[in-house]
Short mmCIF file of C-alpha atoms and ligand atoms in Angstrom, two decimals:
data_model
loop_
_atom_site.label_atom_id
_atom_site.label_comp_id
_atom_site.label_asym_id
_atom_site.label_seq_id
_atom_site.Cartn_x
_atom_site.Cartn_y
_atom_site.Cartn_z
CA UNK A 1 153.11 90.59 9.97
CA UNK A 2 153.91 91.42 13.48
CA UNK A 3 154.49 95.01 14.91
CA UNK A 4 157.18 95.74 17.10
CA UNK A 5 156.63 99.01 18.93
CA UNK A 6 159.55 100.55 21.13
CA UNK A 7 157.74 103.12 23.90
CA UNK A 8 159.30 105.79 26.03
CA UNK A 9 157.94 107.83 28.52
CA UNK A 10 158.95 110.59 30.80
CA UNK A 11 156.36 112.25 31.74
CA UNK A 12 156.91 112.82 35.60
CA UNK A 13 160.08 111.21 37.59
CA UNK A 14 160.18 107.82 36.02
CA UNK A 15 162.24 107.46 32.85
CA UNK A 16 161.15 104.25 30.95
CA UNK A 17 161.27 102.42 28.04
CA UNK A 18 159.59 99.00 26.65
CA UNK A 19 159.05 96.74 23.62
CA UNK A 20 155.71 95.13 22.88
CA UNK A 21 155.33 92.89 19.76
CA UNK A 22 151.67 92.72 19.17
CA UNK A 23 150.79 94.32 22.59
CA UNK A 24 152.95 91.32 24.07
CA UNK A 25 155.25 92.42 26.45
CA UNK A 26 159.00 91.55 25.49
CA UNK A 27 160.42 94.50 27.72
CA UNK A 28 160.11 97.14 30.02
CA UNK A 29 162.55 98.97 31.79
CA UNK A 30 161.94 101.59 34.57
CA UNK A 31 164.50 104.00 36.49
CA UNK A 32 162.71 105.94 39.15
CA UNK A 33 164.44 108.84 40.58
CA UNK A 34 165.24 108.78 44.47
CA UNK A 35 166.25 111.88 44.31
CA UNK A 36 163.14 113.54 45.13
CA UNK A 37 162.17 111.84 48.29
CA UNK A 38 164.26 114.26 50.14
CA UNK A 39 162.27 117.25 49.06
CA UNK A 40 158.85 115.78 49.75
CA UNK A 41 157.31 115.81 45.95
CA UNK A 42 158.93 115.89 42.59
CA UNK A 43 161.36 118.64 41.47
CA UNK A 44 160.74 119.46 38.00
CA UNK A 45 164.38 120.89 37.05
CA UNK A 46 166.10 117.77 38.95
CA UNK A 47 163.40 115.33 37.25
CA UNK A 48 164.42 116.51 33.76
CA UNK A 49 168.42 116.13 34.39
CA UNK A 50 167.97 112.84 35.55
CA UNK A 51 165.92 111.74 32.76
CA UNK A 52 168.87 113.35 30.64
CA UNK A 53 171.13 110.90 32.64
CA UNK A 54 168.85 107.62 32.31
CA UNK A 55 167.35 107.77 28.83
CA UNK A 56 169.83 106.28 27.09
CA UNK A 57 170.70 103.25 29.17
CA UNK A 58 167.05 102.58 29.69
CA UNK A 59 165.92 102.89 26.10
CA UNK A 60 169.49 100.49 25.39
CA UNK A 61 168.42 98.03 28.03
CA UNK A 62 164.73 97.61 26.94
CA UNK A 63 166.31 96.89 23.65
CA UNK A 64 168.54 93.90 24.87
CA UNK A 65 165.81 92.62 27.29
CA UNK A 66 163.61 92.44 24.32
CA UNK A 67 165.92 90.32 22.22
CA UNK A 68 165.48 92.28 19.23
CA UNK A 69 167.73 94.60 17.22
CA UNK A 70 167.02 98.50 16.33
CA UNK A 71 166.27 97.33 12.97
CA UNK A 72 163.38 95.39 13.91
CA UNK A 73 161.50 98.59 15.60
CA UNK A 74 158.73 99.12 13.58
CA UNK A 75 158.05 102.93 14.94
CA UNK A 76 158.79 104.82 18.17
CA UNK A 77 156.06 105.75 20.70
CA UNK A 78 156.60 108.39 23.14
CA UNK A 79 154.61 110.08 25.92
CA UNK A 80 153.67 113.93 24.58
CA UNK A 81 152.04 114.71 27.45
CA UNK A 82 150.32 115.66 29.90
CA UNK A 83 153.55 116.00 32.12
CA UNK A 84 156.02 118.15 33.57
CA UNK A 85 157.27 120.32 30.38
CA UNK A 86 161.43 119.95 30.77
CA UNK A 87 160.76 115.96 31.31
CA UNK A 88 158.42 115.83 28.35
CA UNK A 89 160.90 117.93 26.51
CA UNK A 90 163.78 115.09 27.09
CA UNK A 91 161.69 111.90 25.96
CA UNK A 92 160.47 113.58 22.92
CA UNK A 93 163.44 115.16 21.56
CA UNK A 94 164.77 111.31 22.28
CA UNK A 95 162.14 109.53 20.69
CA UNK A 96 161.97 112.18 17.41
CA UNK A 97 165.87 111.41 17.45
CA UNK A 98 165.36 107.82 17.36
CA UNK A 99 162.85 107.89 14.90
CA UNK A 100 164.67 109.87 12.23
CA UNK A 101 167.99 107.69 12.91
CA UNK A 102 165.85 104.51 12.36
CA UNK A 103 163.74 105.81 9.55
CA UNK A 104 160.53 104.85 11.29
CA UNK A 105 157.05 106.40 12.35
CA UNK A 106 156.92 108.39 15.26
CA UNK A 107 153.83 108.07 17.61
CA UNK A 108 152.65 110.51 20.40
CA UNK A 109 150.64 108.93 22.79
CA UNK A 110 148.53 110.83 25.35
CA UNK A 111 149.73 109.82 28.70
CA UNK A 112 146.07 109.13 30.63
CA UNK A 113 145.43 107.31 27.28
CA UNK A 114 148.20 104.90 28.20
CA UNK A 115 147.15 104.43 31.81
CA UNK A 116 143.70 103.58 30.15
CA UNK A 117 145.37 100.97 27.39
CA UNK A 118 147.78 99.59 30.32
CA UNK A 119 145.01 96.55 30.32
CA UNK A 120 145.98 95.50 27.05
CA UNK A 121 149.55 95.02 27.69
CA UNK A 122 149.82 91.03 27.29
CA UNK A 123 151.86 88.27 28.73
CA UNK A 124 151.07 85.92 25.33
CA UNK A 125 148.00 85.61 22.74
CA UNK A 126 146.12 84.25 25.87
CA UNK A 127 146.06 87.02 27.84
CA UNK A 128 142.13 88.51 28.33
CA UNK A 129 141.78 92.12 27.61
CA UNK A 130 138.81 94.64 27.86
CA UNK A 131 135.91 94.31 25.27
CA UNK A 132 134.93 97.75 24.04
CA UNK A 133 132.82 99.93 25.47
CA UNK A 134 134.42 99.69 29.14
CA UNK A 135 134.14 102.05 31.93
CA UNK A 136 137.56 103.05 33.64
CA UNK A 137 138.32 104.68 36.93
CA UNK A 138 141.64 106.66 36.19
CA UNK A 139 142.98 107.38 39.74
CA UNK A 140 146.16 108.83 40.11
CA UNK A 141 148.26 112.20 41.51
CA UNK A 142 147.14 114.64 39.18
CA UNK A 143 143.41 112.86 38.07
CA UNK A 144 140.30 111.06 39.37
CA UNK A 145 138.03 110.24 35.92
CA UNK A 146 135.55 108.03 35.16
CA UNK A 147 135.94 107.52 31.50
CA UNK A 148 134.07 105.46 29.07
CA UNK A 149 136.28 104.01 26.55
CA UNK A 150 134.50 103.43 23.07
CA UNK A 151 138.21 102.37 21.38
CA UNK A 152 141.84 102.53 21.70
CA UNK A 153 141.30 106.24 20.21
CA UNK A 154 137.90 107.26 21.36
CA UNK A 155 137.62 107.82 25.24
CA UNK A 156 134.67 110.18 26.83
CA UNK A 157 135.09 111.44 30.39
CA UNK A 158 131.69 111.08 32.37
CA UNK A 159 132.84 112.66 35.67
CA UNK A 160 136.10 114.14 36.83
CA UNK A 161 137.49 115.86 39.97
CA UNK A 162 136.69 119.31 40.25
CA UNK A 163 139.71 120.13 42.67
CA UNK A 164 142.05 117.52 44.33
CA UNK A 165 142.59 114.15 42.74
CA UNK A 166 142.27 111.05 44.77
CA UNK A 167 146.10 110.34 45.01
CA UNK A 168 146.62 114.12 46.38
CA UNK A 169 144.35 113.40 49.11
CA UNK A 170 146.05 110.39 50.09
CA UNK A 171 149.19 112.10 49.60
CA UNK A 172 148.11 115.32 51.73
CA UNK A 173 146.48 113.57 54.69
CA UNK A 174 149.82 111.58 54.80
CA UNK A 175 151.60 114.71 54.73
CA UNK A 176 149.43 116.36 57.72
CA UNK A 177 150.08 112.98 59.88
CA UNK A 178 153.76 113.54 58.93
CA UNK A 179 154.35 110.63 56.88
CA UNK A 180 156.56 110.38 54.04
CA UNK A 181 155.89 111.06 50.44
CA UNK A 182 154.19 109.82 48.46
CA UNK A 183 151.60 108.93 51.32
CA UNK A 184 149.27 106.77 49.64
CA UNK A 185 151.62 103.46 49.70
CA UNK A 186 152.18 104.45 53.32
CA UNK A 187 148.92 104.91 54.28
CA UNK A 188 147.73 101.50 52.45
CA UNK A 189 150.27 99.64 54.38
CA UNK A 190 149.32 101.11 57.69
CA UNK A 191 145.58 100.62 57.12
CA UNK A 192 145.85 96.85 57.06
CA UNK A 193 146.46 97.09 61.10
CA UNK A 194 143.61 99.54 61.71
CA UNK A 195 139.84 100.05 62.08
CA UNK A 196 138.38 101.74 59.19
CA UNK A 197 135.06 102.78 61.29
CA UNK A 198 136.91 104.33 63.91
CA UNK A 199 136.83 107.81 62.54
CA UNK A 200 134.49 109.48 60.12
CA UNK A 201 135.53 112.31 57.44
CA UNK A 202 133.54 114.47 55.33
CA UNK A 203 132.03 112.98 52.34
CA UNK A 204 131.27 115.40 49.46
CA UNK A 205 127.76 116.18 47.95
CA UNK A 206 128.37 117.06 44.48
CA UNK A 207 126.54 116.39 41.03
CA UNK A 208 126.72 114.02 38.31
CA UNK A 209 129.68 111.54 38.16
CA UNK A 210 131.93 114.35 39.29
CA UNK A 211 134.35 114.23 42.42
CA UNK A 212 135.79 116.29 45.15
CA UNK A 213 138.35 115.66 47.59
CA UNK A 214 139.19 119.16 48.99
CA UNK A 215 136.54 119.15 51.49
CA UNK A 216 137.60 115.71 52.81
CA UNK A 217 141.34 116.98 53.41
CA UNK A 218 139.95 119.49 55.43
CA UNK A 219 137.62 117.58 57.68
CA UNK A 220 141.02 115.49 58.11
CA UNK A 221 142.81 118.30 59.04
CA UNK A 222 140.61 119.69 61.86
CA UNK A 223 139.76 116.30 63.18
CA UNK A 224 143.56 115.88 63.86
CA UNK A 225 143.93 119.47 65.15
CA UNK A 226 141.23 119.51 67.82
CA UNK A 227 142.26 115.70 69.04
CA UNK A 228 146.23 116.92 69.25
CA UNK A 229 144.63 119.60 71.62
CA UNK A 230 143.51 117.12 73.57
CA UNK A 231 146.34 114.47 73.23
CA UNK A 232 149.56 115.63 71.68
CA UNK A 233 150.31 112.13 71.11
CA UNK A 234 147.03 111.46 69.35
CA UNK A 235 148.23 110.87 65.61
CA UNK A 236 151.21 108.39 66.57
CA UNK A 237 148.69 106.62 69.11
CA UNK A 238 145.88 106.16 66.71
CA UNK A 239 148.00 106.28 62.94
CA UNK A 240 146.56 102.88 61.97
CA UNK A 241 143.22 103.46 62.48
CA UNK A 242 143.22 106.95 61.32
CA UNK A 243 144.74 105.33 57.77
CA UNK A 244 142.29 102.93 57.60
CA UNK A 245 139.39 105.33 58.25
CA UNK A 246 141.01 108.00 55.52
CA UNK A 247 141.21 104.98 53.41
CA UNK A 248 137.96 104.12 53.72
CA UNK A 249 136.39 107.62 52.87
CA UNK A 250 138.61 108.02 49.82
CA UNK A 251 137.32 104.63 48.51
CA UNK A 252 133.79 105.12 49.18
CA UNK A 253 133.85 108.13 48.03
CA UNK A 254 135.27 106.91 44.55
CA UNK A 255 133.08 103.93 44.24
CA UNK A 256 129.75 105.71 44.93
CA UNK A 257 130.27 107.77 41.73
CA UNK A 258 131.80 104.74 39.92
CA UNK A 259 128.86 102.25 40.87
CA UNK A 260 126.43 104.88 39.55
CA UNK A 261 127.85 105.47 36.20
CA UNK A 262 128.06 101.53 35.96
CA UNK A 263 124.41 101.56 36.36
CA UNK A 264 123.29 104.22 34.42
CA UNK A 265 125.67 103.34 31.43
CA UNK A 266 124.94 99.87 31.62
CA UNK A 267 128.10 98.71 30.65
CA UNK A 268 129.19 95.38 32.04
CA UNK A 269 133.18 95.78 31.49
CA UNK A 270 134.94 98.16 34.37
CA UNK A 271 138.55 98.53 35.08
CA UNK A 272 140.89 101.07 36.92
CA UNK A 273 143.81 102.57 35.91
CA UNK A 274 146.53 104.85 37.57
CA UNK A 275 148.95 105.01 40.58
CA UNK A 276 146.10 104.79 42.97
CA UNK A 277 145.02 101.42 41.66
CA UNK A 278 147.48 99.84 43.28
CA UNK A 279 145.81 100.73 46.61
CA UNK A 280 144.53 97.05 48.35
CA UNK A 281 141.44 98.40 49.12
CA UNK A 282 140.08 100.06 45.87
CA UNK A 283 141.36 96.72 44.19
CA UNK A 284 139.28 95.04 46.36
CA UNK A 285 136.27 97.17 46.14
CA UNK A 286 136.18 96.92 42.55
CA UNK A 287 136.81 92.99 42.57
CA UNK A 288 133.77 92.64 44.94
CA UNK A 289 131.61 94.94 43.00
CA UNK A 290 131.77 93.06 39.94
CA UNK A 291 131.30 89.92 41.90
CA UNK A 292 128.13 90.93 43.38
CA UNK A 293 126.76 92.62 40.11
CA UNK A 294 128.01 89.59 37.83
CA UNK A 295 130.28 92.20 35.76
CA UNK A 296 133.65 91.85 34.38
CA UNK A 297 136.51 93.81 36.02
CA UNK A 298 140.00 94.37 35.26
CA UNK A 299 142.41 95.18 37.98
CA UNK A 300 146.17 96.02 36.39
CA UNK A 301 149.18 94.35 37.83
CA UNK A 302 150.90 96.49 40.39
CA UNK A 303 153.74 97.14 37.92
CA UNK A 304 151.55 98.84 35.29
CA UNK A 305 149.76 101.01 37.61
CA UNK A 306 152.54 103.48 38.28
CA UNK A 307 154.00 105.44 34.91
CA UNK A 308 155.82 103.01 32.79
CA UNK A 309 156.76 102.44 29.07
CA UNK A 310 155.19 99.24 28.31
CA UNK A 311 151.24 101.06 28.53
CA UNK A 312 152.82 104.14 25.92
CA UNK A 313 153.95 101.16 23.77
CA UNK A 314 150.70 99.28 23.37
CA UNK A 315 148.96 102.75 23.14
CA UNK A 316 151.23 103.29 20.15
CA UNK A 317 150.51 100.02 18.82
CA UNK A 318 146.76 100.87 18.35
CA UNK A 319 147.75 104.23 16.61
CA UNK A 320 150.39 102.45 14.41
CA UNK A 321 147.62 100.31 13.11
CA UNK A 322 145.84 103.26 12.07
CA UNK A 323 148.78 105.11 10.62
CA UNK A 324 148.57 107.62 13.19
CA UNK A 325 151.93 109.13 13.01
CA UNK A 326 153.59 112.53 14.58
CA UNK A 327 154.97 114.94 12.41
CA UNK A 328 158.45 115.14 13.66
CA UNK A 329 158.10 119.30 14.39
CA UNK A 330 155.51 119.34 16.46
CA UNK A 331 156.29 119.84 20.46
CA UNK A 332 154.77 118.19 23.63
CA UNK A 333 151.99 119.18 25.45
CA UNK A 334 152.45 119.61 29.15
CA UNK A 335 148.68 119.56 29.98
CA UNK A 336 146.24 118.19 27.50
CA UNK A 337 142.84 116.26 28.27
CA UNK A 338 142.09 112.67 27.26
O1 KG4 B 401 149.73 107.77 38.34
P1 KG4 B 401 150.86 107.96 39.04
O2 KG4 B 401 152.26 107.48 39.22
O3 KG4 B 401 151.71 109.18 38.87
C1 KG4 B 401 150.71 111.07 39.07
O4 KG4 B 401 149.52 110.97 38.76
O5 KG4 B 401 151.62 111.55 39.95
O6 KG4 B 401 150.51 108.19 40.78
C2 KG4 B 401 150.75 108.41 42.19
C3 KG4 B 401 149.75 108.43 43.03
C4 KG4 B 401 150.36 109.07 43.77
O7 KG4 B 401 149.61 110.28 44.60
C5 KG4 B 401 150.44 108.03 45.33
O8 KG4 B 401 150.55 108.47 46.84
C6 KG4 B 401 149.52 107.43 44.68
O9 KG4 B 401 149.37 107.31 43.37
N1 KG4 B 401 149.59 105.62 44.95
C7 KG4 B 401 148.64 104.80 45.88
C8 KG4 B 401 148.98 103.68 46.35
N2 KG4 B 401 150.30 103.46 45.16
C9 KG4 B 401 150.68 104.85 44.78
N3 KG4 B 401 147.69 105.28 46.64
C10 KG4 B 401 146.96 104.93 47.33
N4 KG4 B 401 147.62 103.50 47.68
C11 KG4 B 401 148.62 102.83 47.07
N5 KG4 B 401 148.84 101.62 47.20
#
């Protein structure tokens, strides 16, 4: 029998609901919160208020677009953490209330598992999905991790950032150049017209498969500070080359450790996930690596790189198969590892 899972995501500043039937996507509705743009980052209090406003219409619309009735829903999956506490509370409370009202199981999903399992969102039965185990580079505003995915519920972190995440490196360097938040997509766009070899920035030397991006940020800041002393218009006159060189440095750092992990584990299926996996250069770099080494790469659709409830519903699908349900009295977790 088919399982129909309603997923709810509210960990940060996107309110999203999605319906999947045996991992085949029936709907995925996202209400993004524009209110934060004026502040240069997400304001937690405003985020939870906006979730309160959005959650009922977003869930109703996801059910409507899926063409199902509420009585067909097998279970409710929701993001339990990590994320902003106030934002998580909205999704958690709503998911509990709806599960109680419909008399269906409640499934808690780790948001990071959701990003990794986004590769199992299917258009139809023929959509290819990764074979286990696979290696996933999870790169977002809060994480940079190399994960060995043994099964939907068994993920091992092989390496991770010891300071800033890759997305933070994009966003903080964009801010230094006076670009708007989030800076990652802006840098990606500007880099297309720039020379990636024009400027050199510091790369970290740290052990194992771990990452560090704080040294790069400092090196970027000092390069610009010194250059602006000579030419006040330096940033404006070189913006595309700066964006391209910065992007190349971040991608080189990411790929260096990812390639080492692929070689050492001998795993032949790789994937990328998280907000930064929308970046054109990392997508090209991973595809190119896979082609050269004759391995299989999974690159997510851009819609599934940022926060979305489809990935939560799919992660919920796997837990549903294992009867891993959550007790209605348990709270969300703002901090939790993979
Ligand atoms: O996974 P995500 O939506 O949420 C957080 O972890 O916060 O990731 C957001 C991050 C931001 O740092 C943003 O700048 C980055 O993903 N990002 C990108 C691109 N699109 C989003 N970074 C580089 N290139 C992009 N095209």
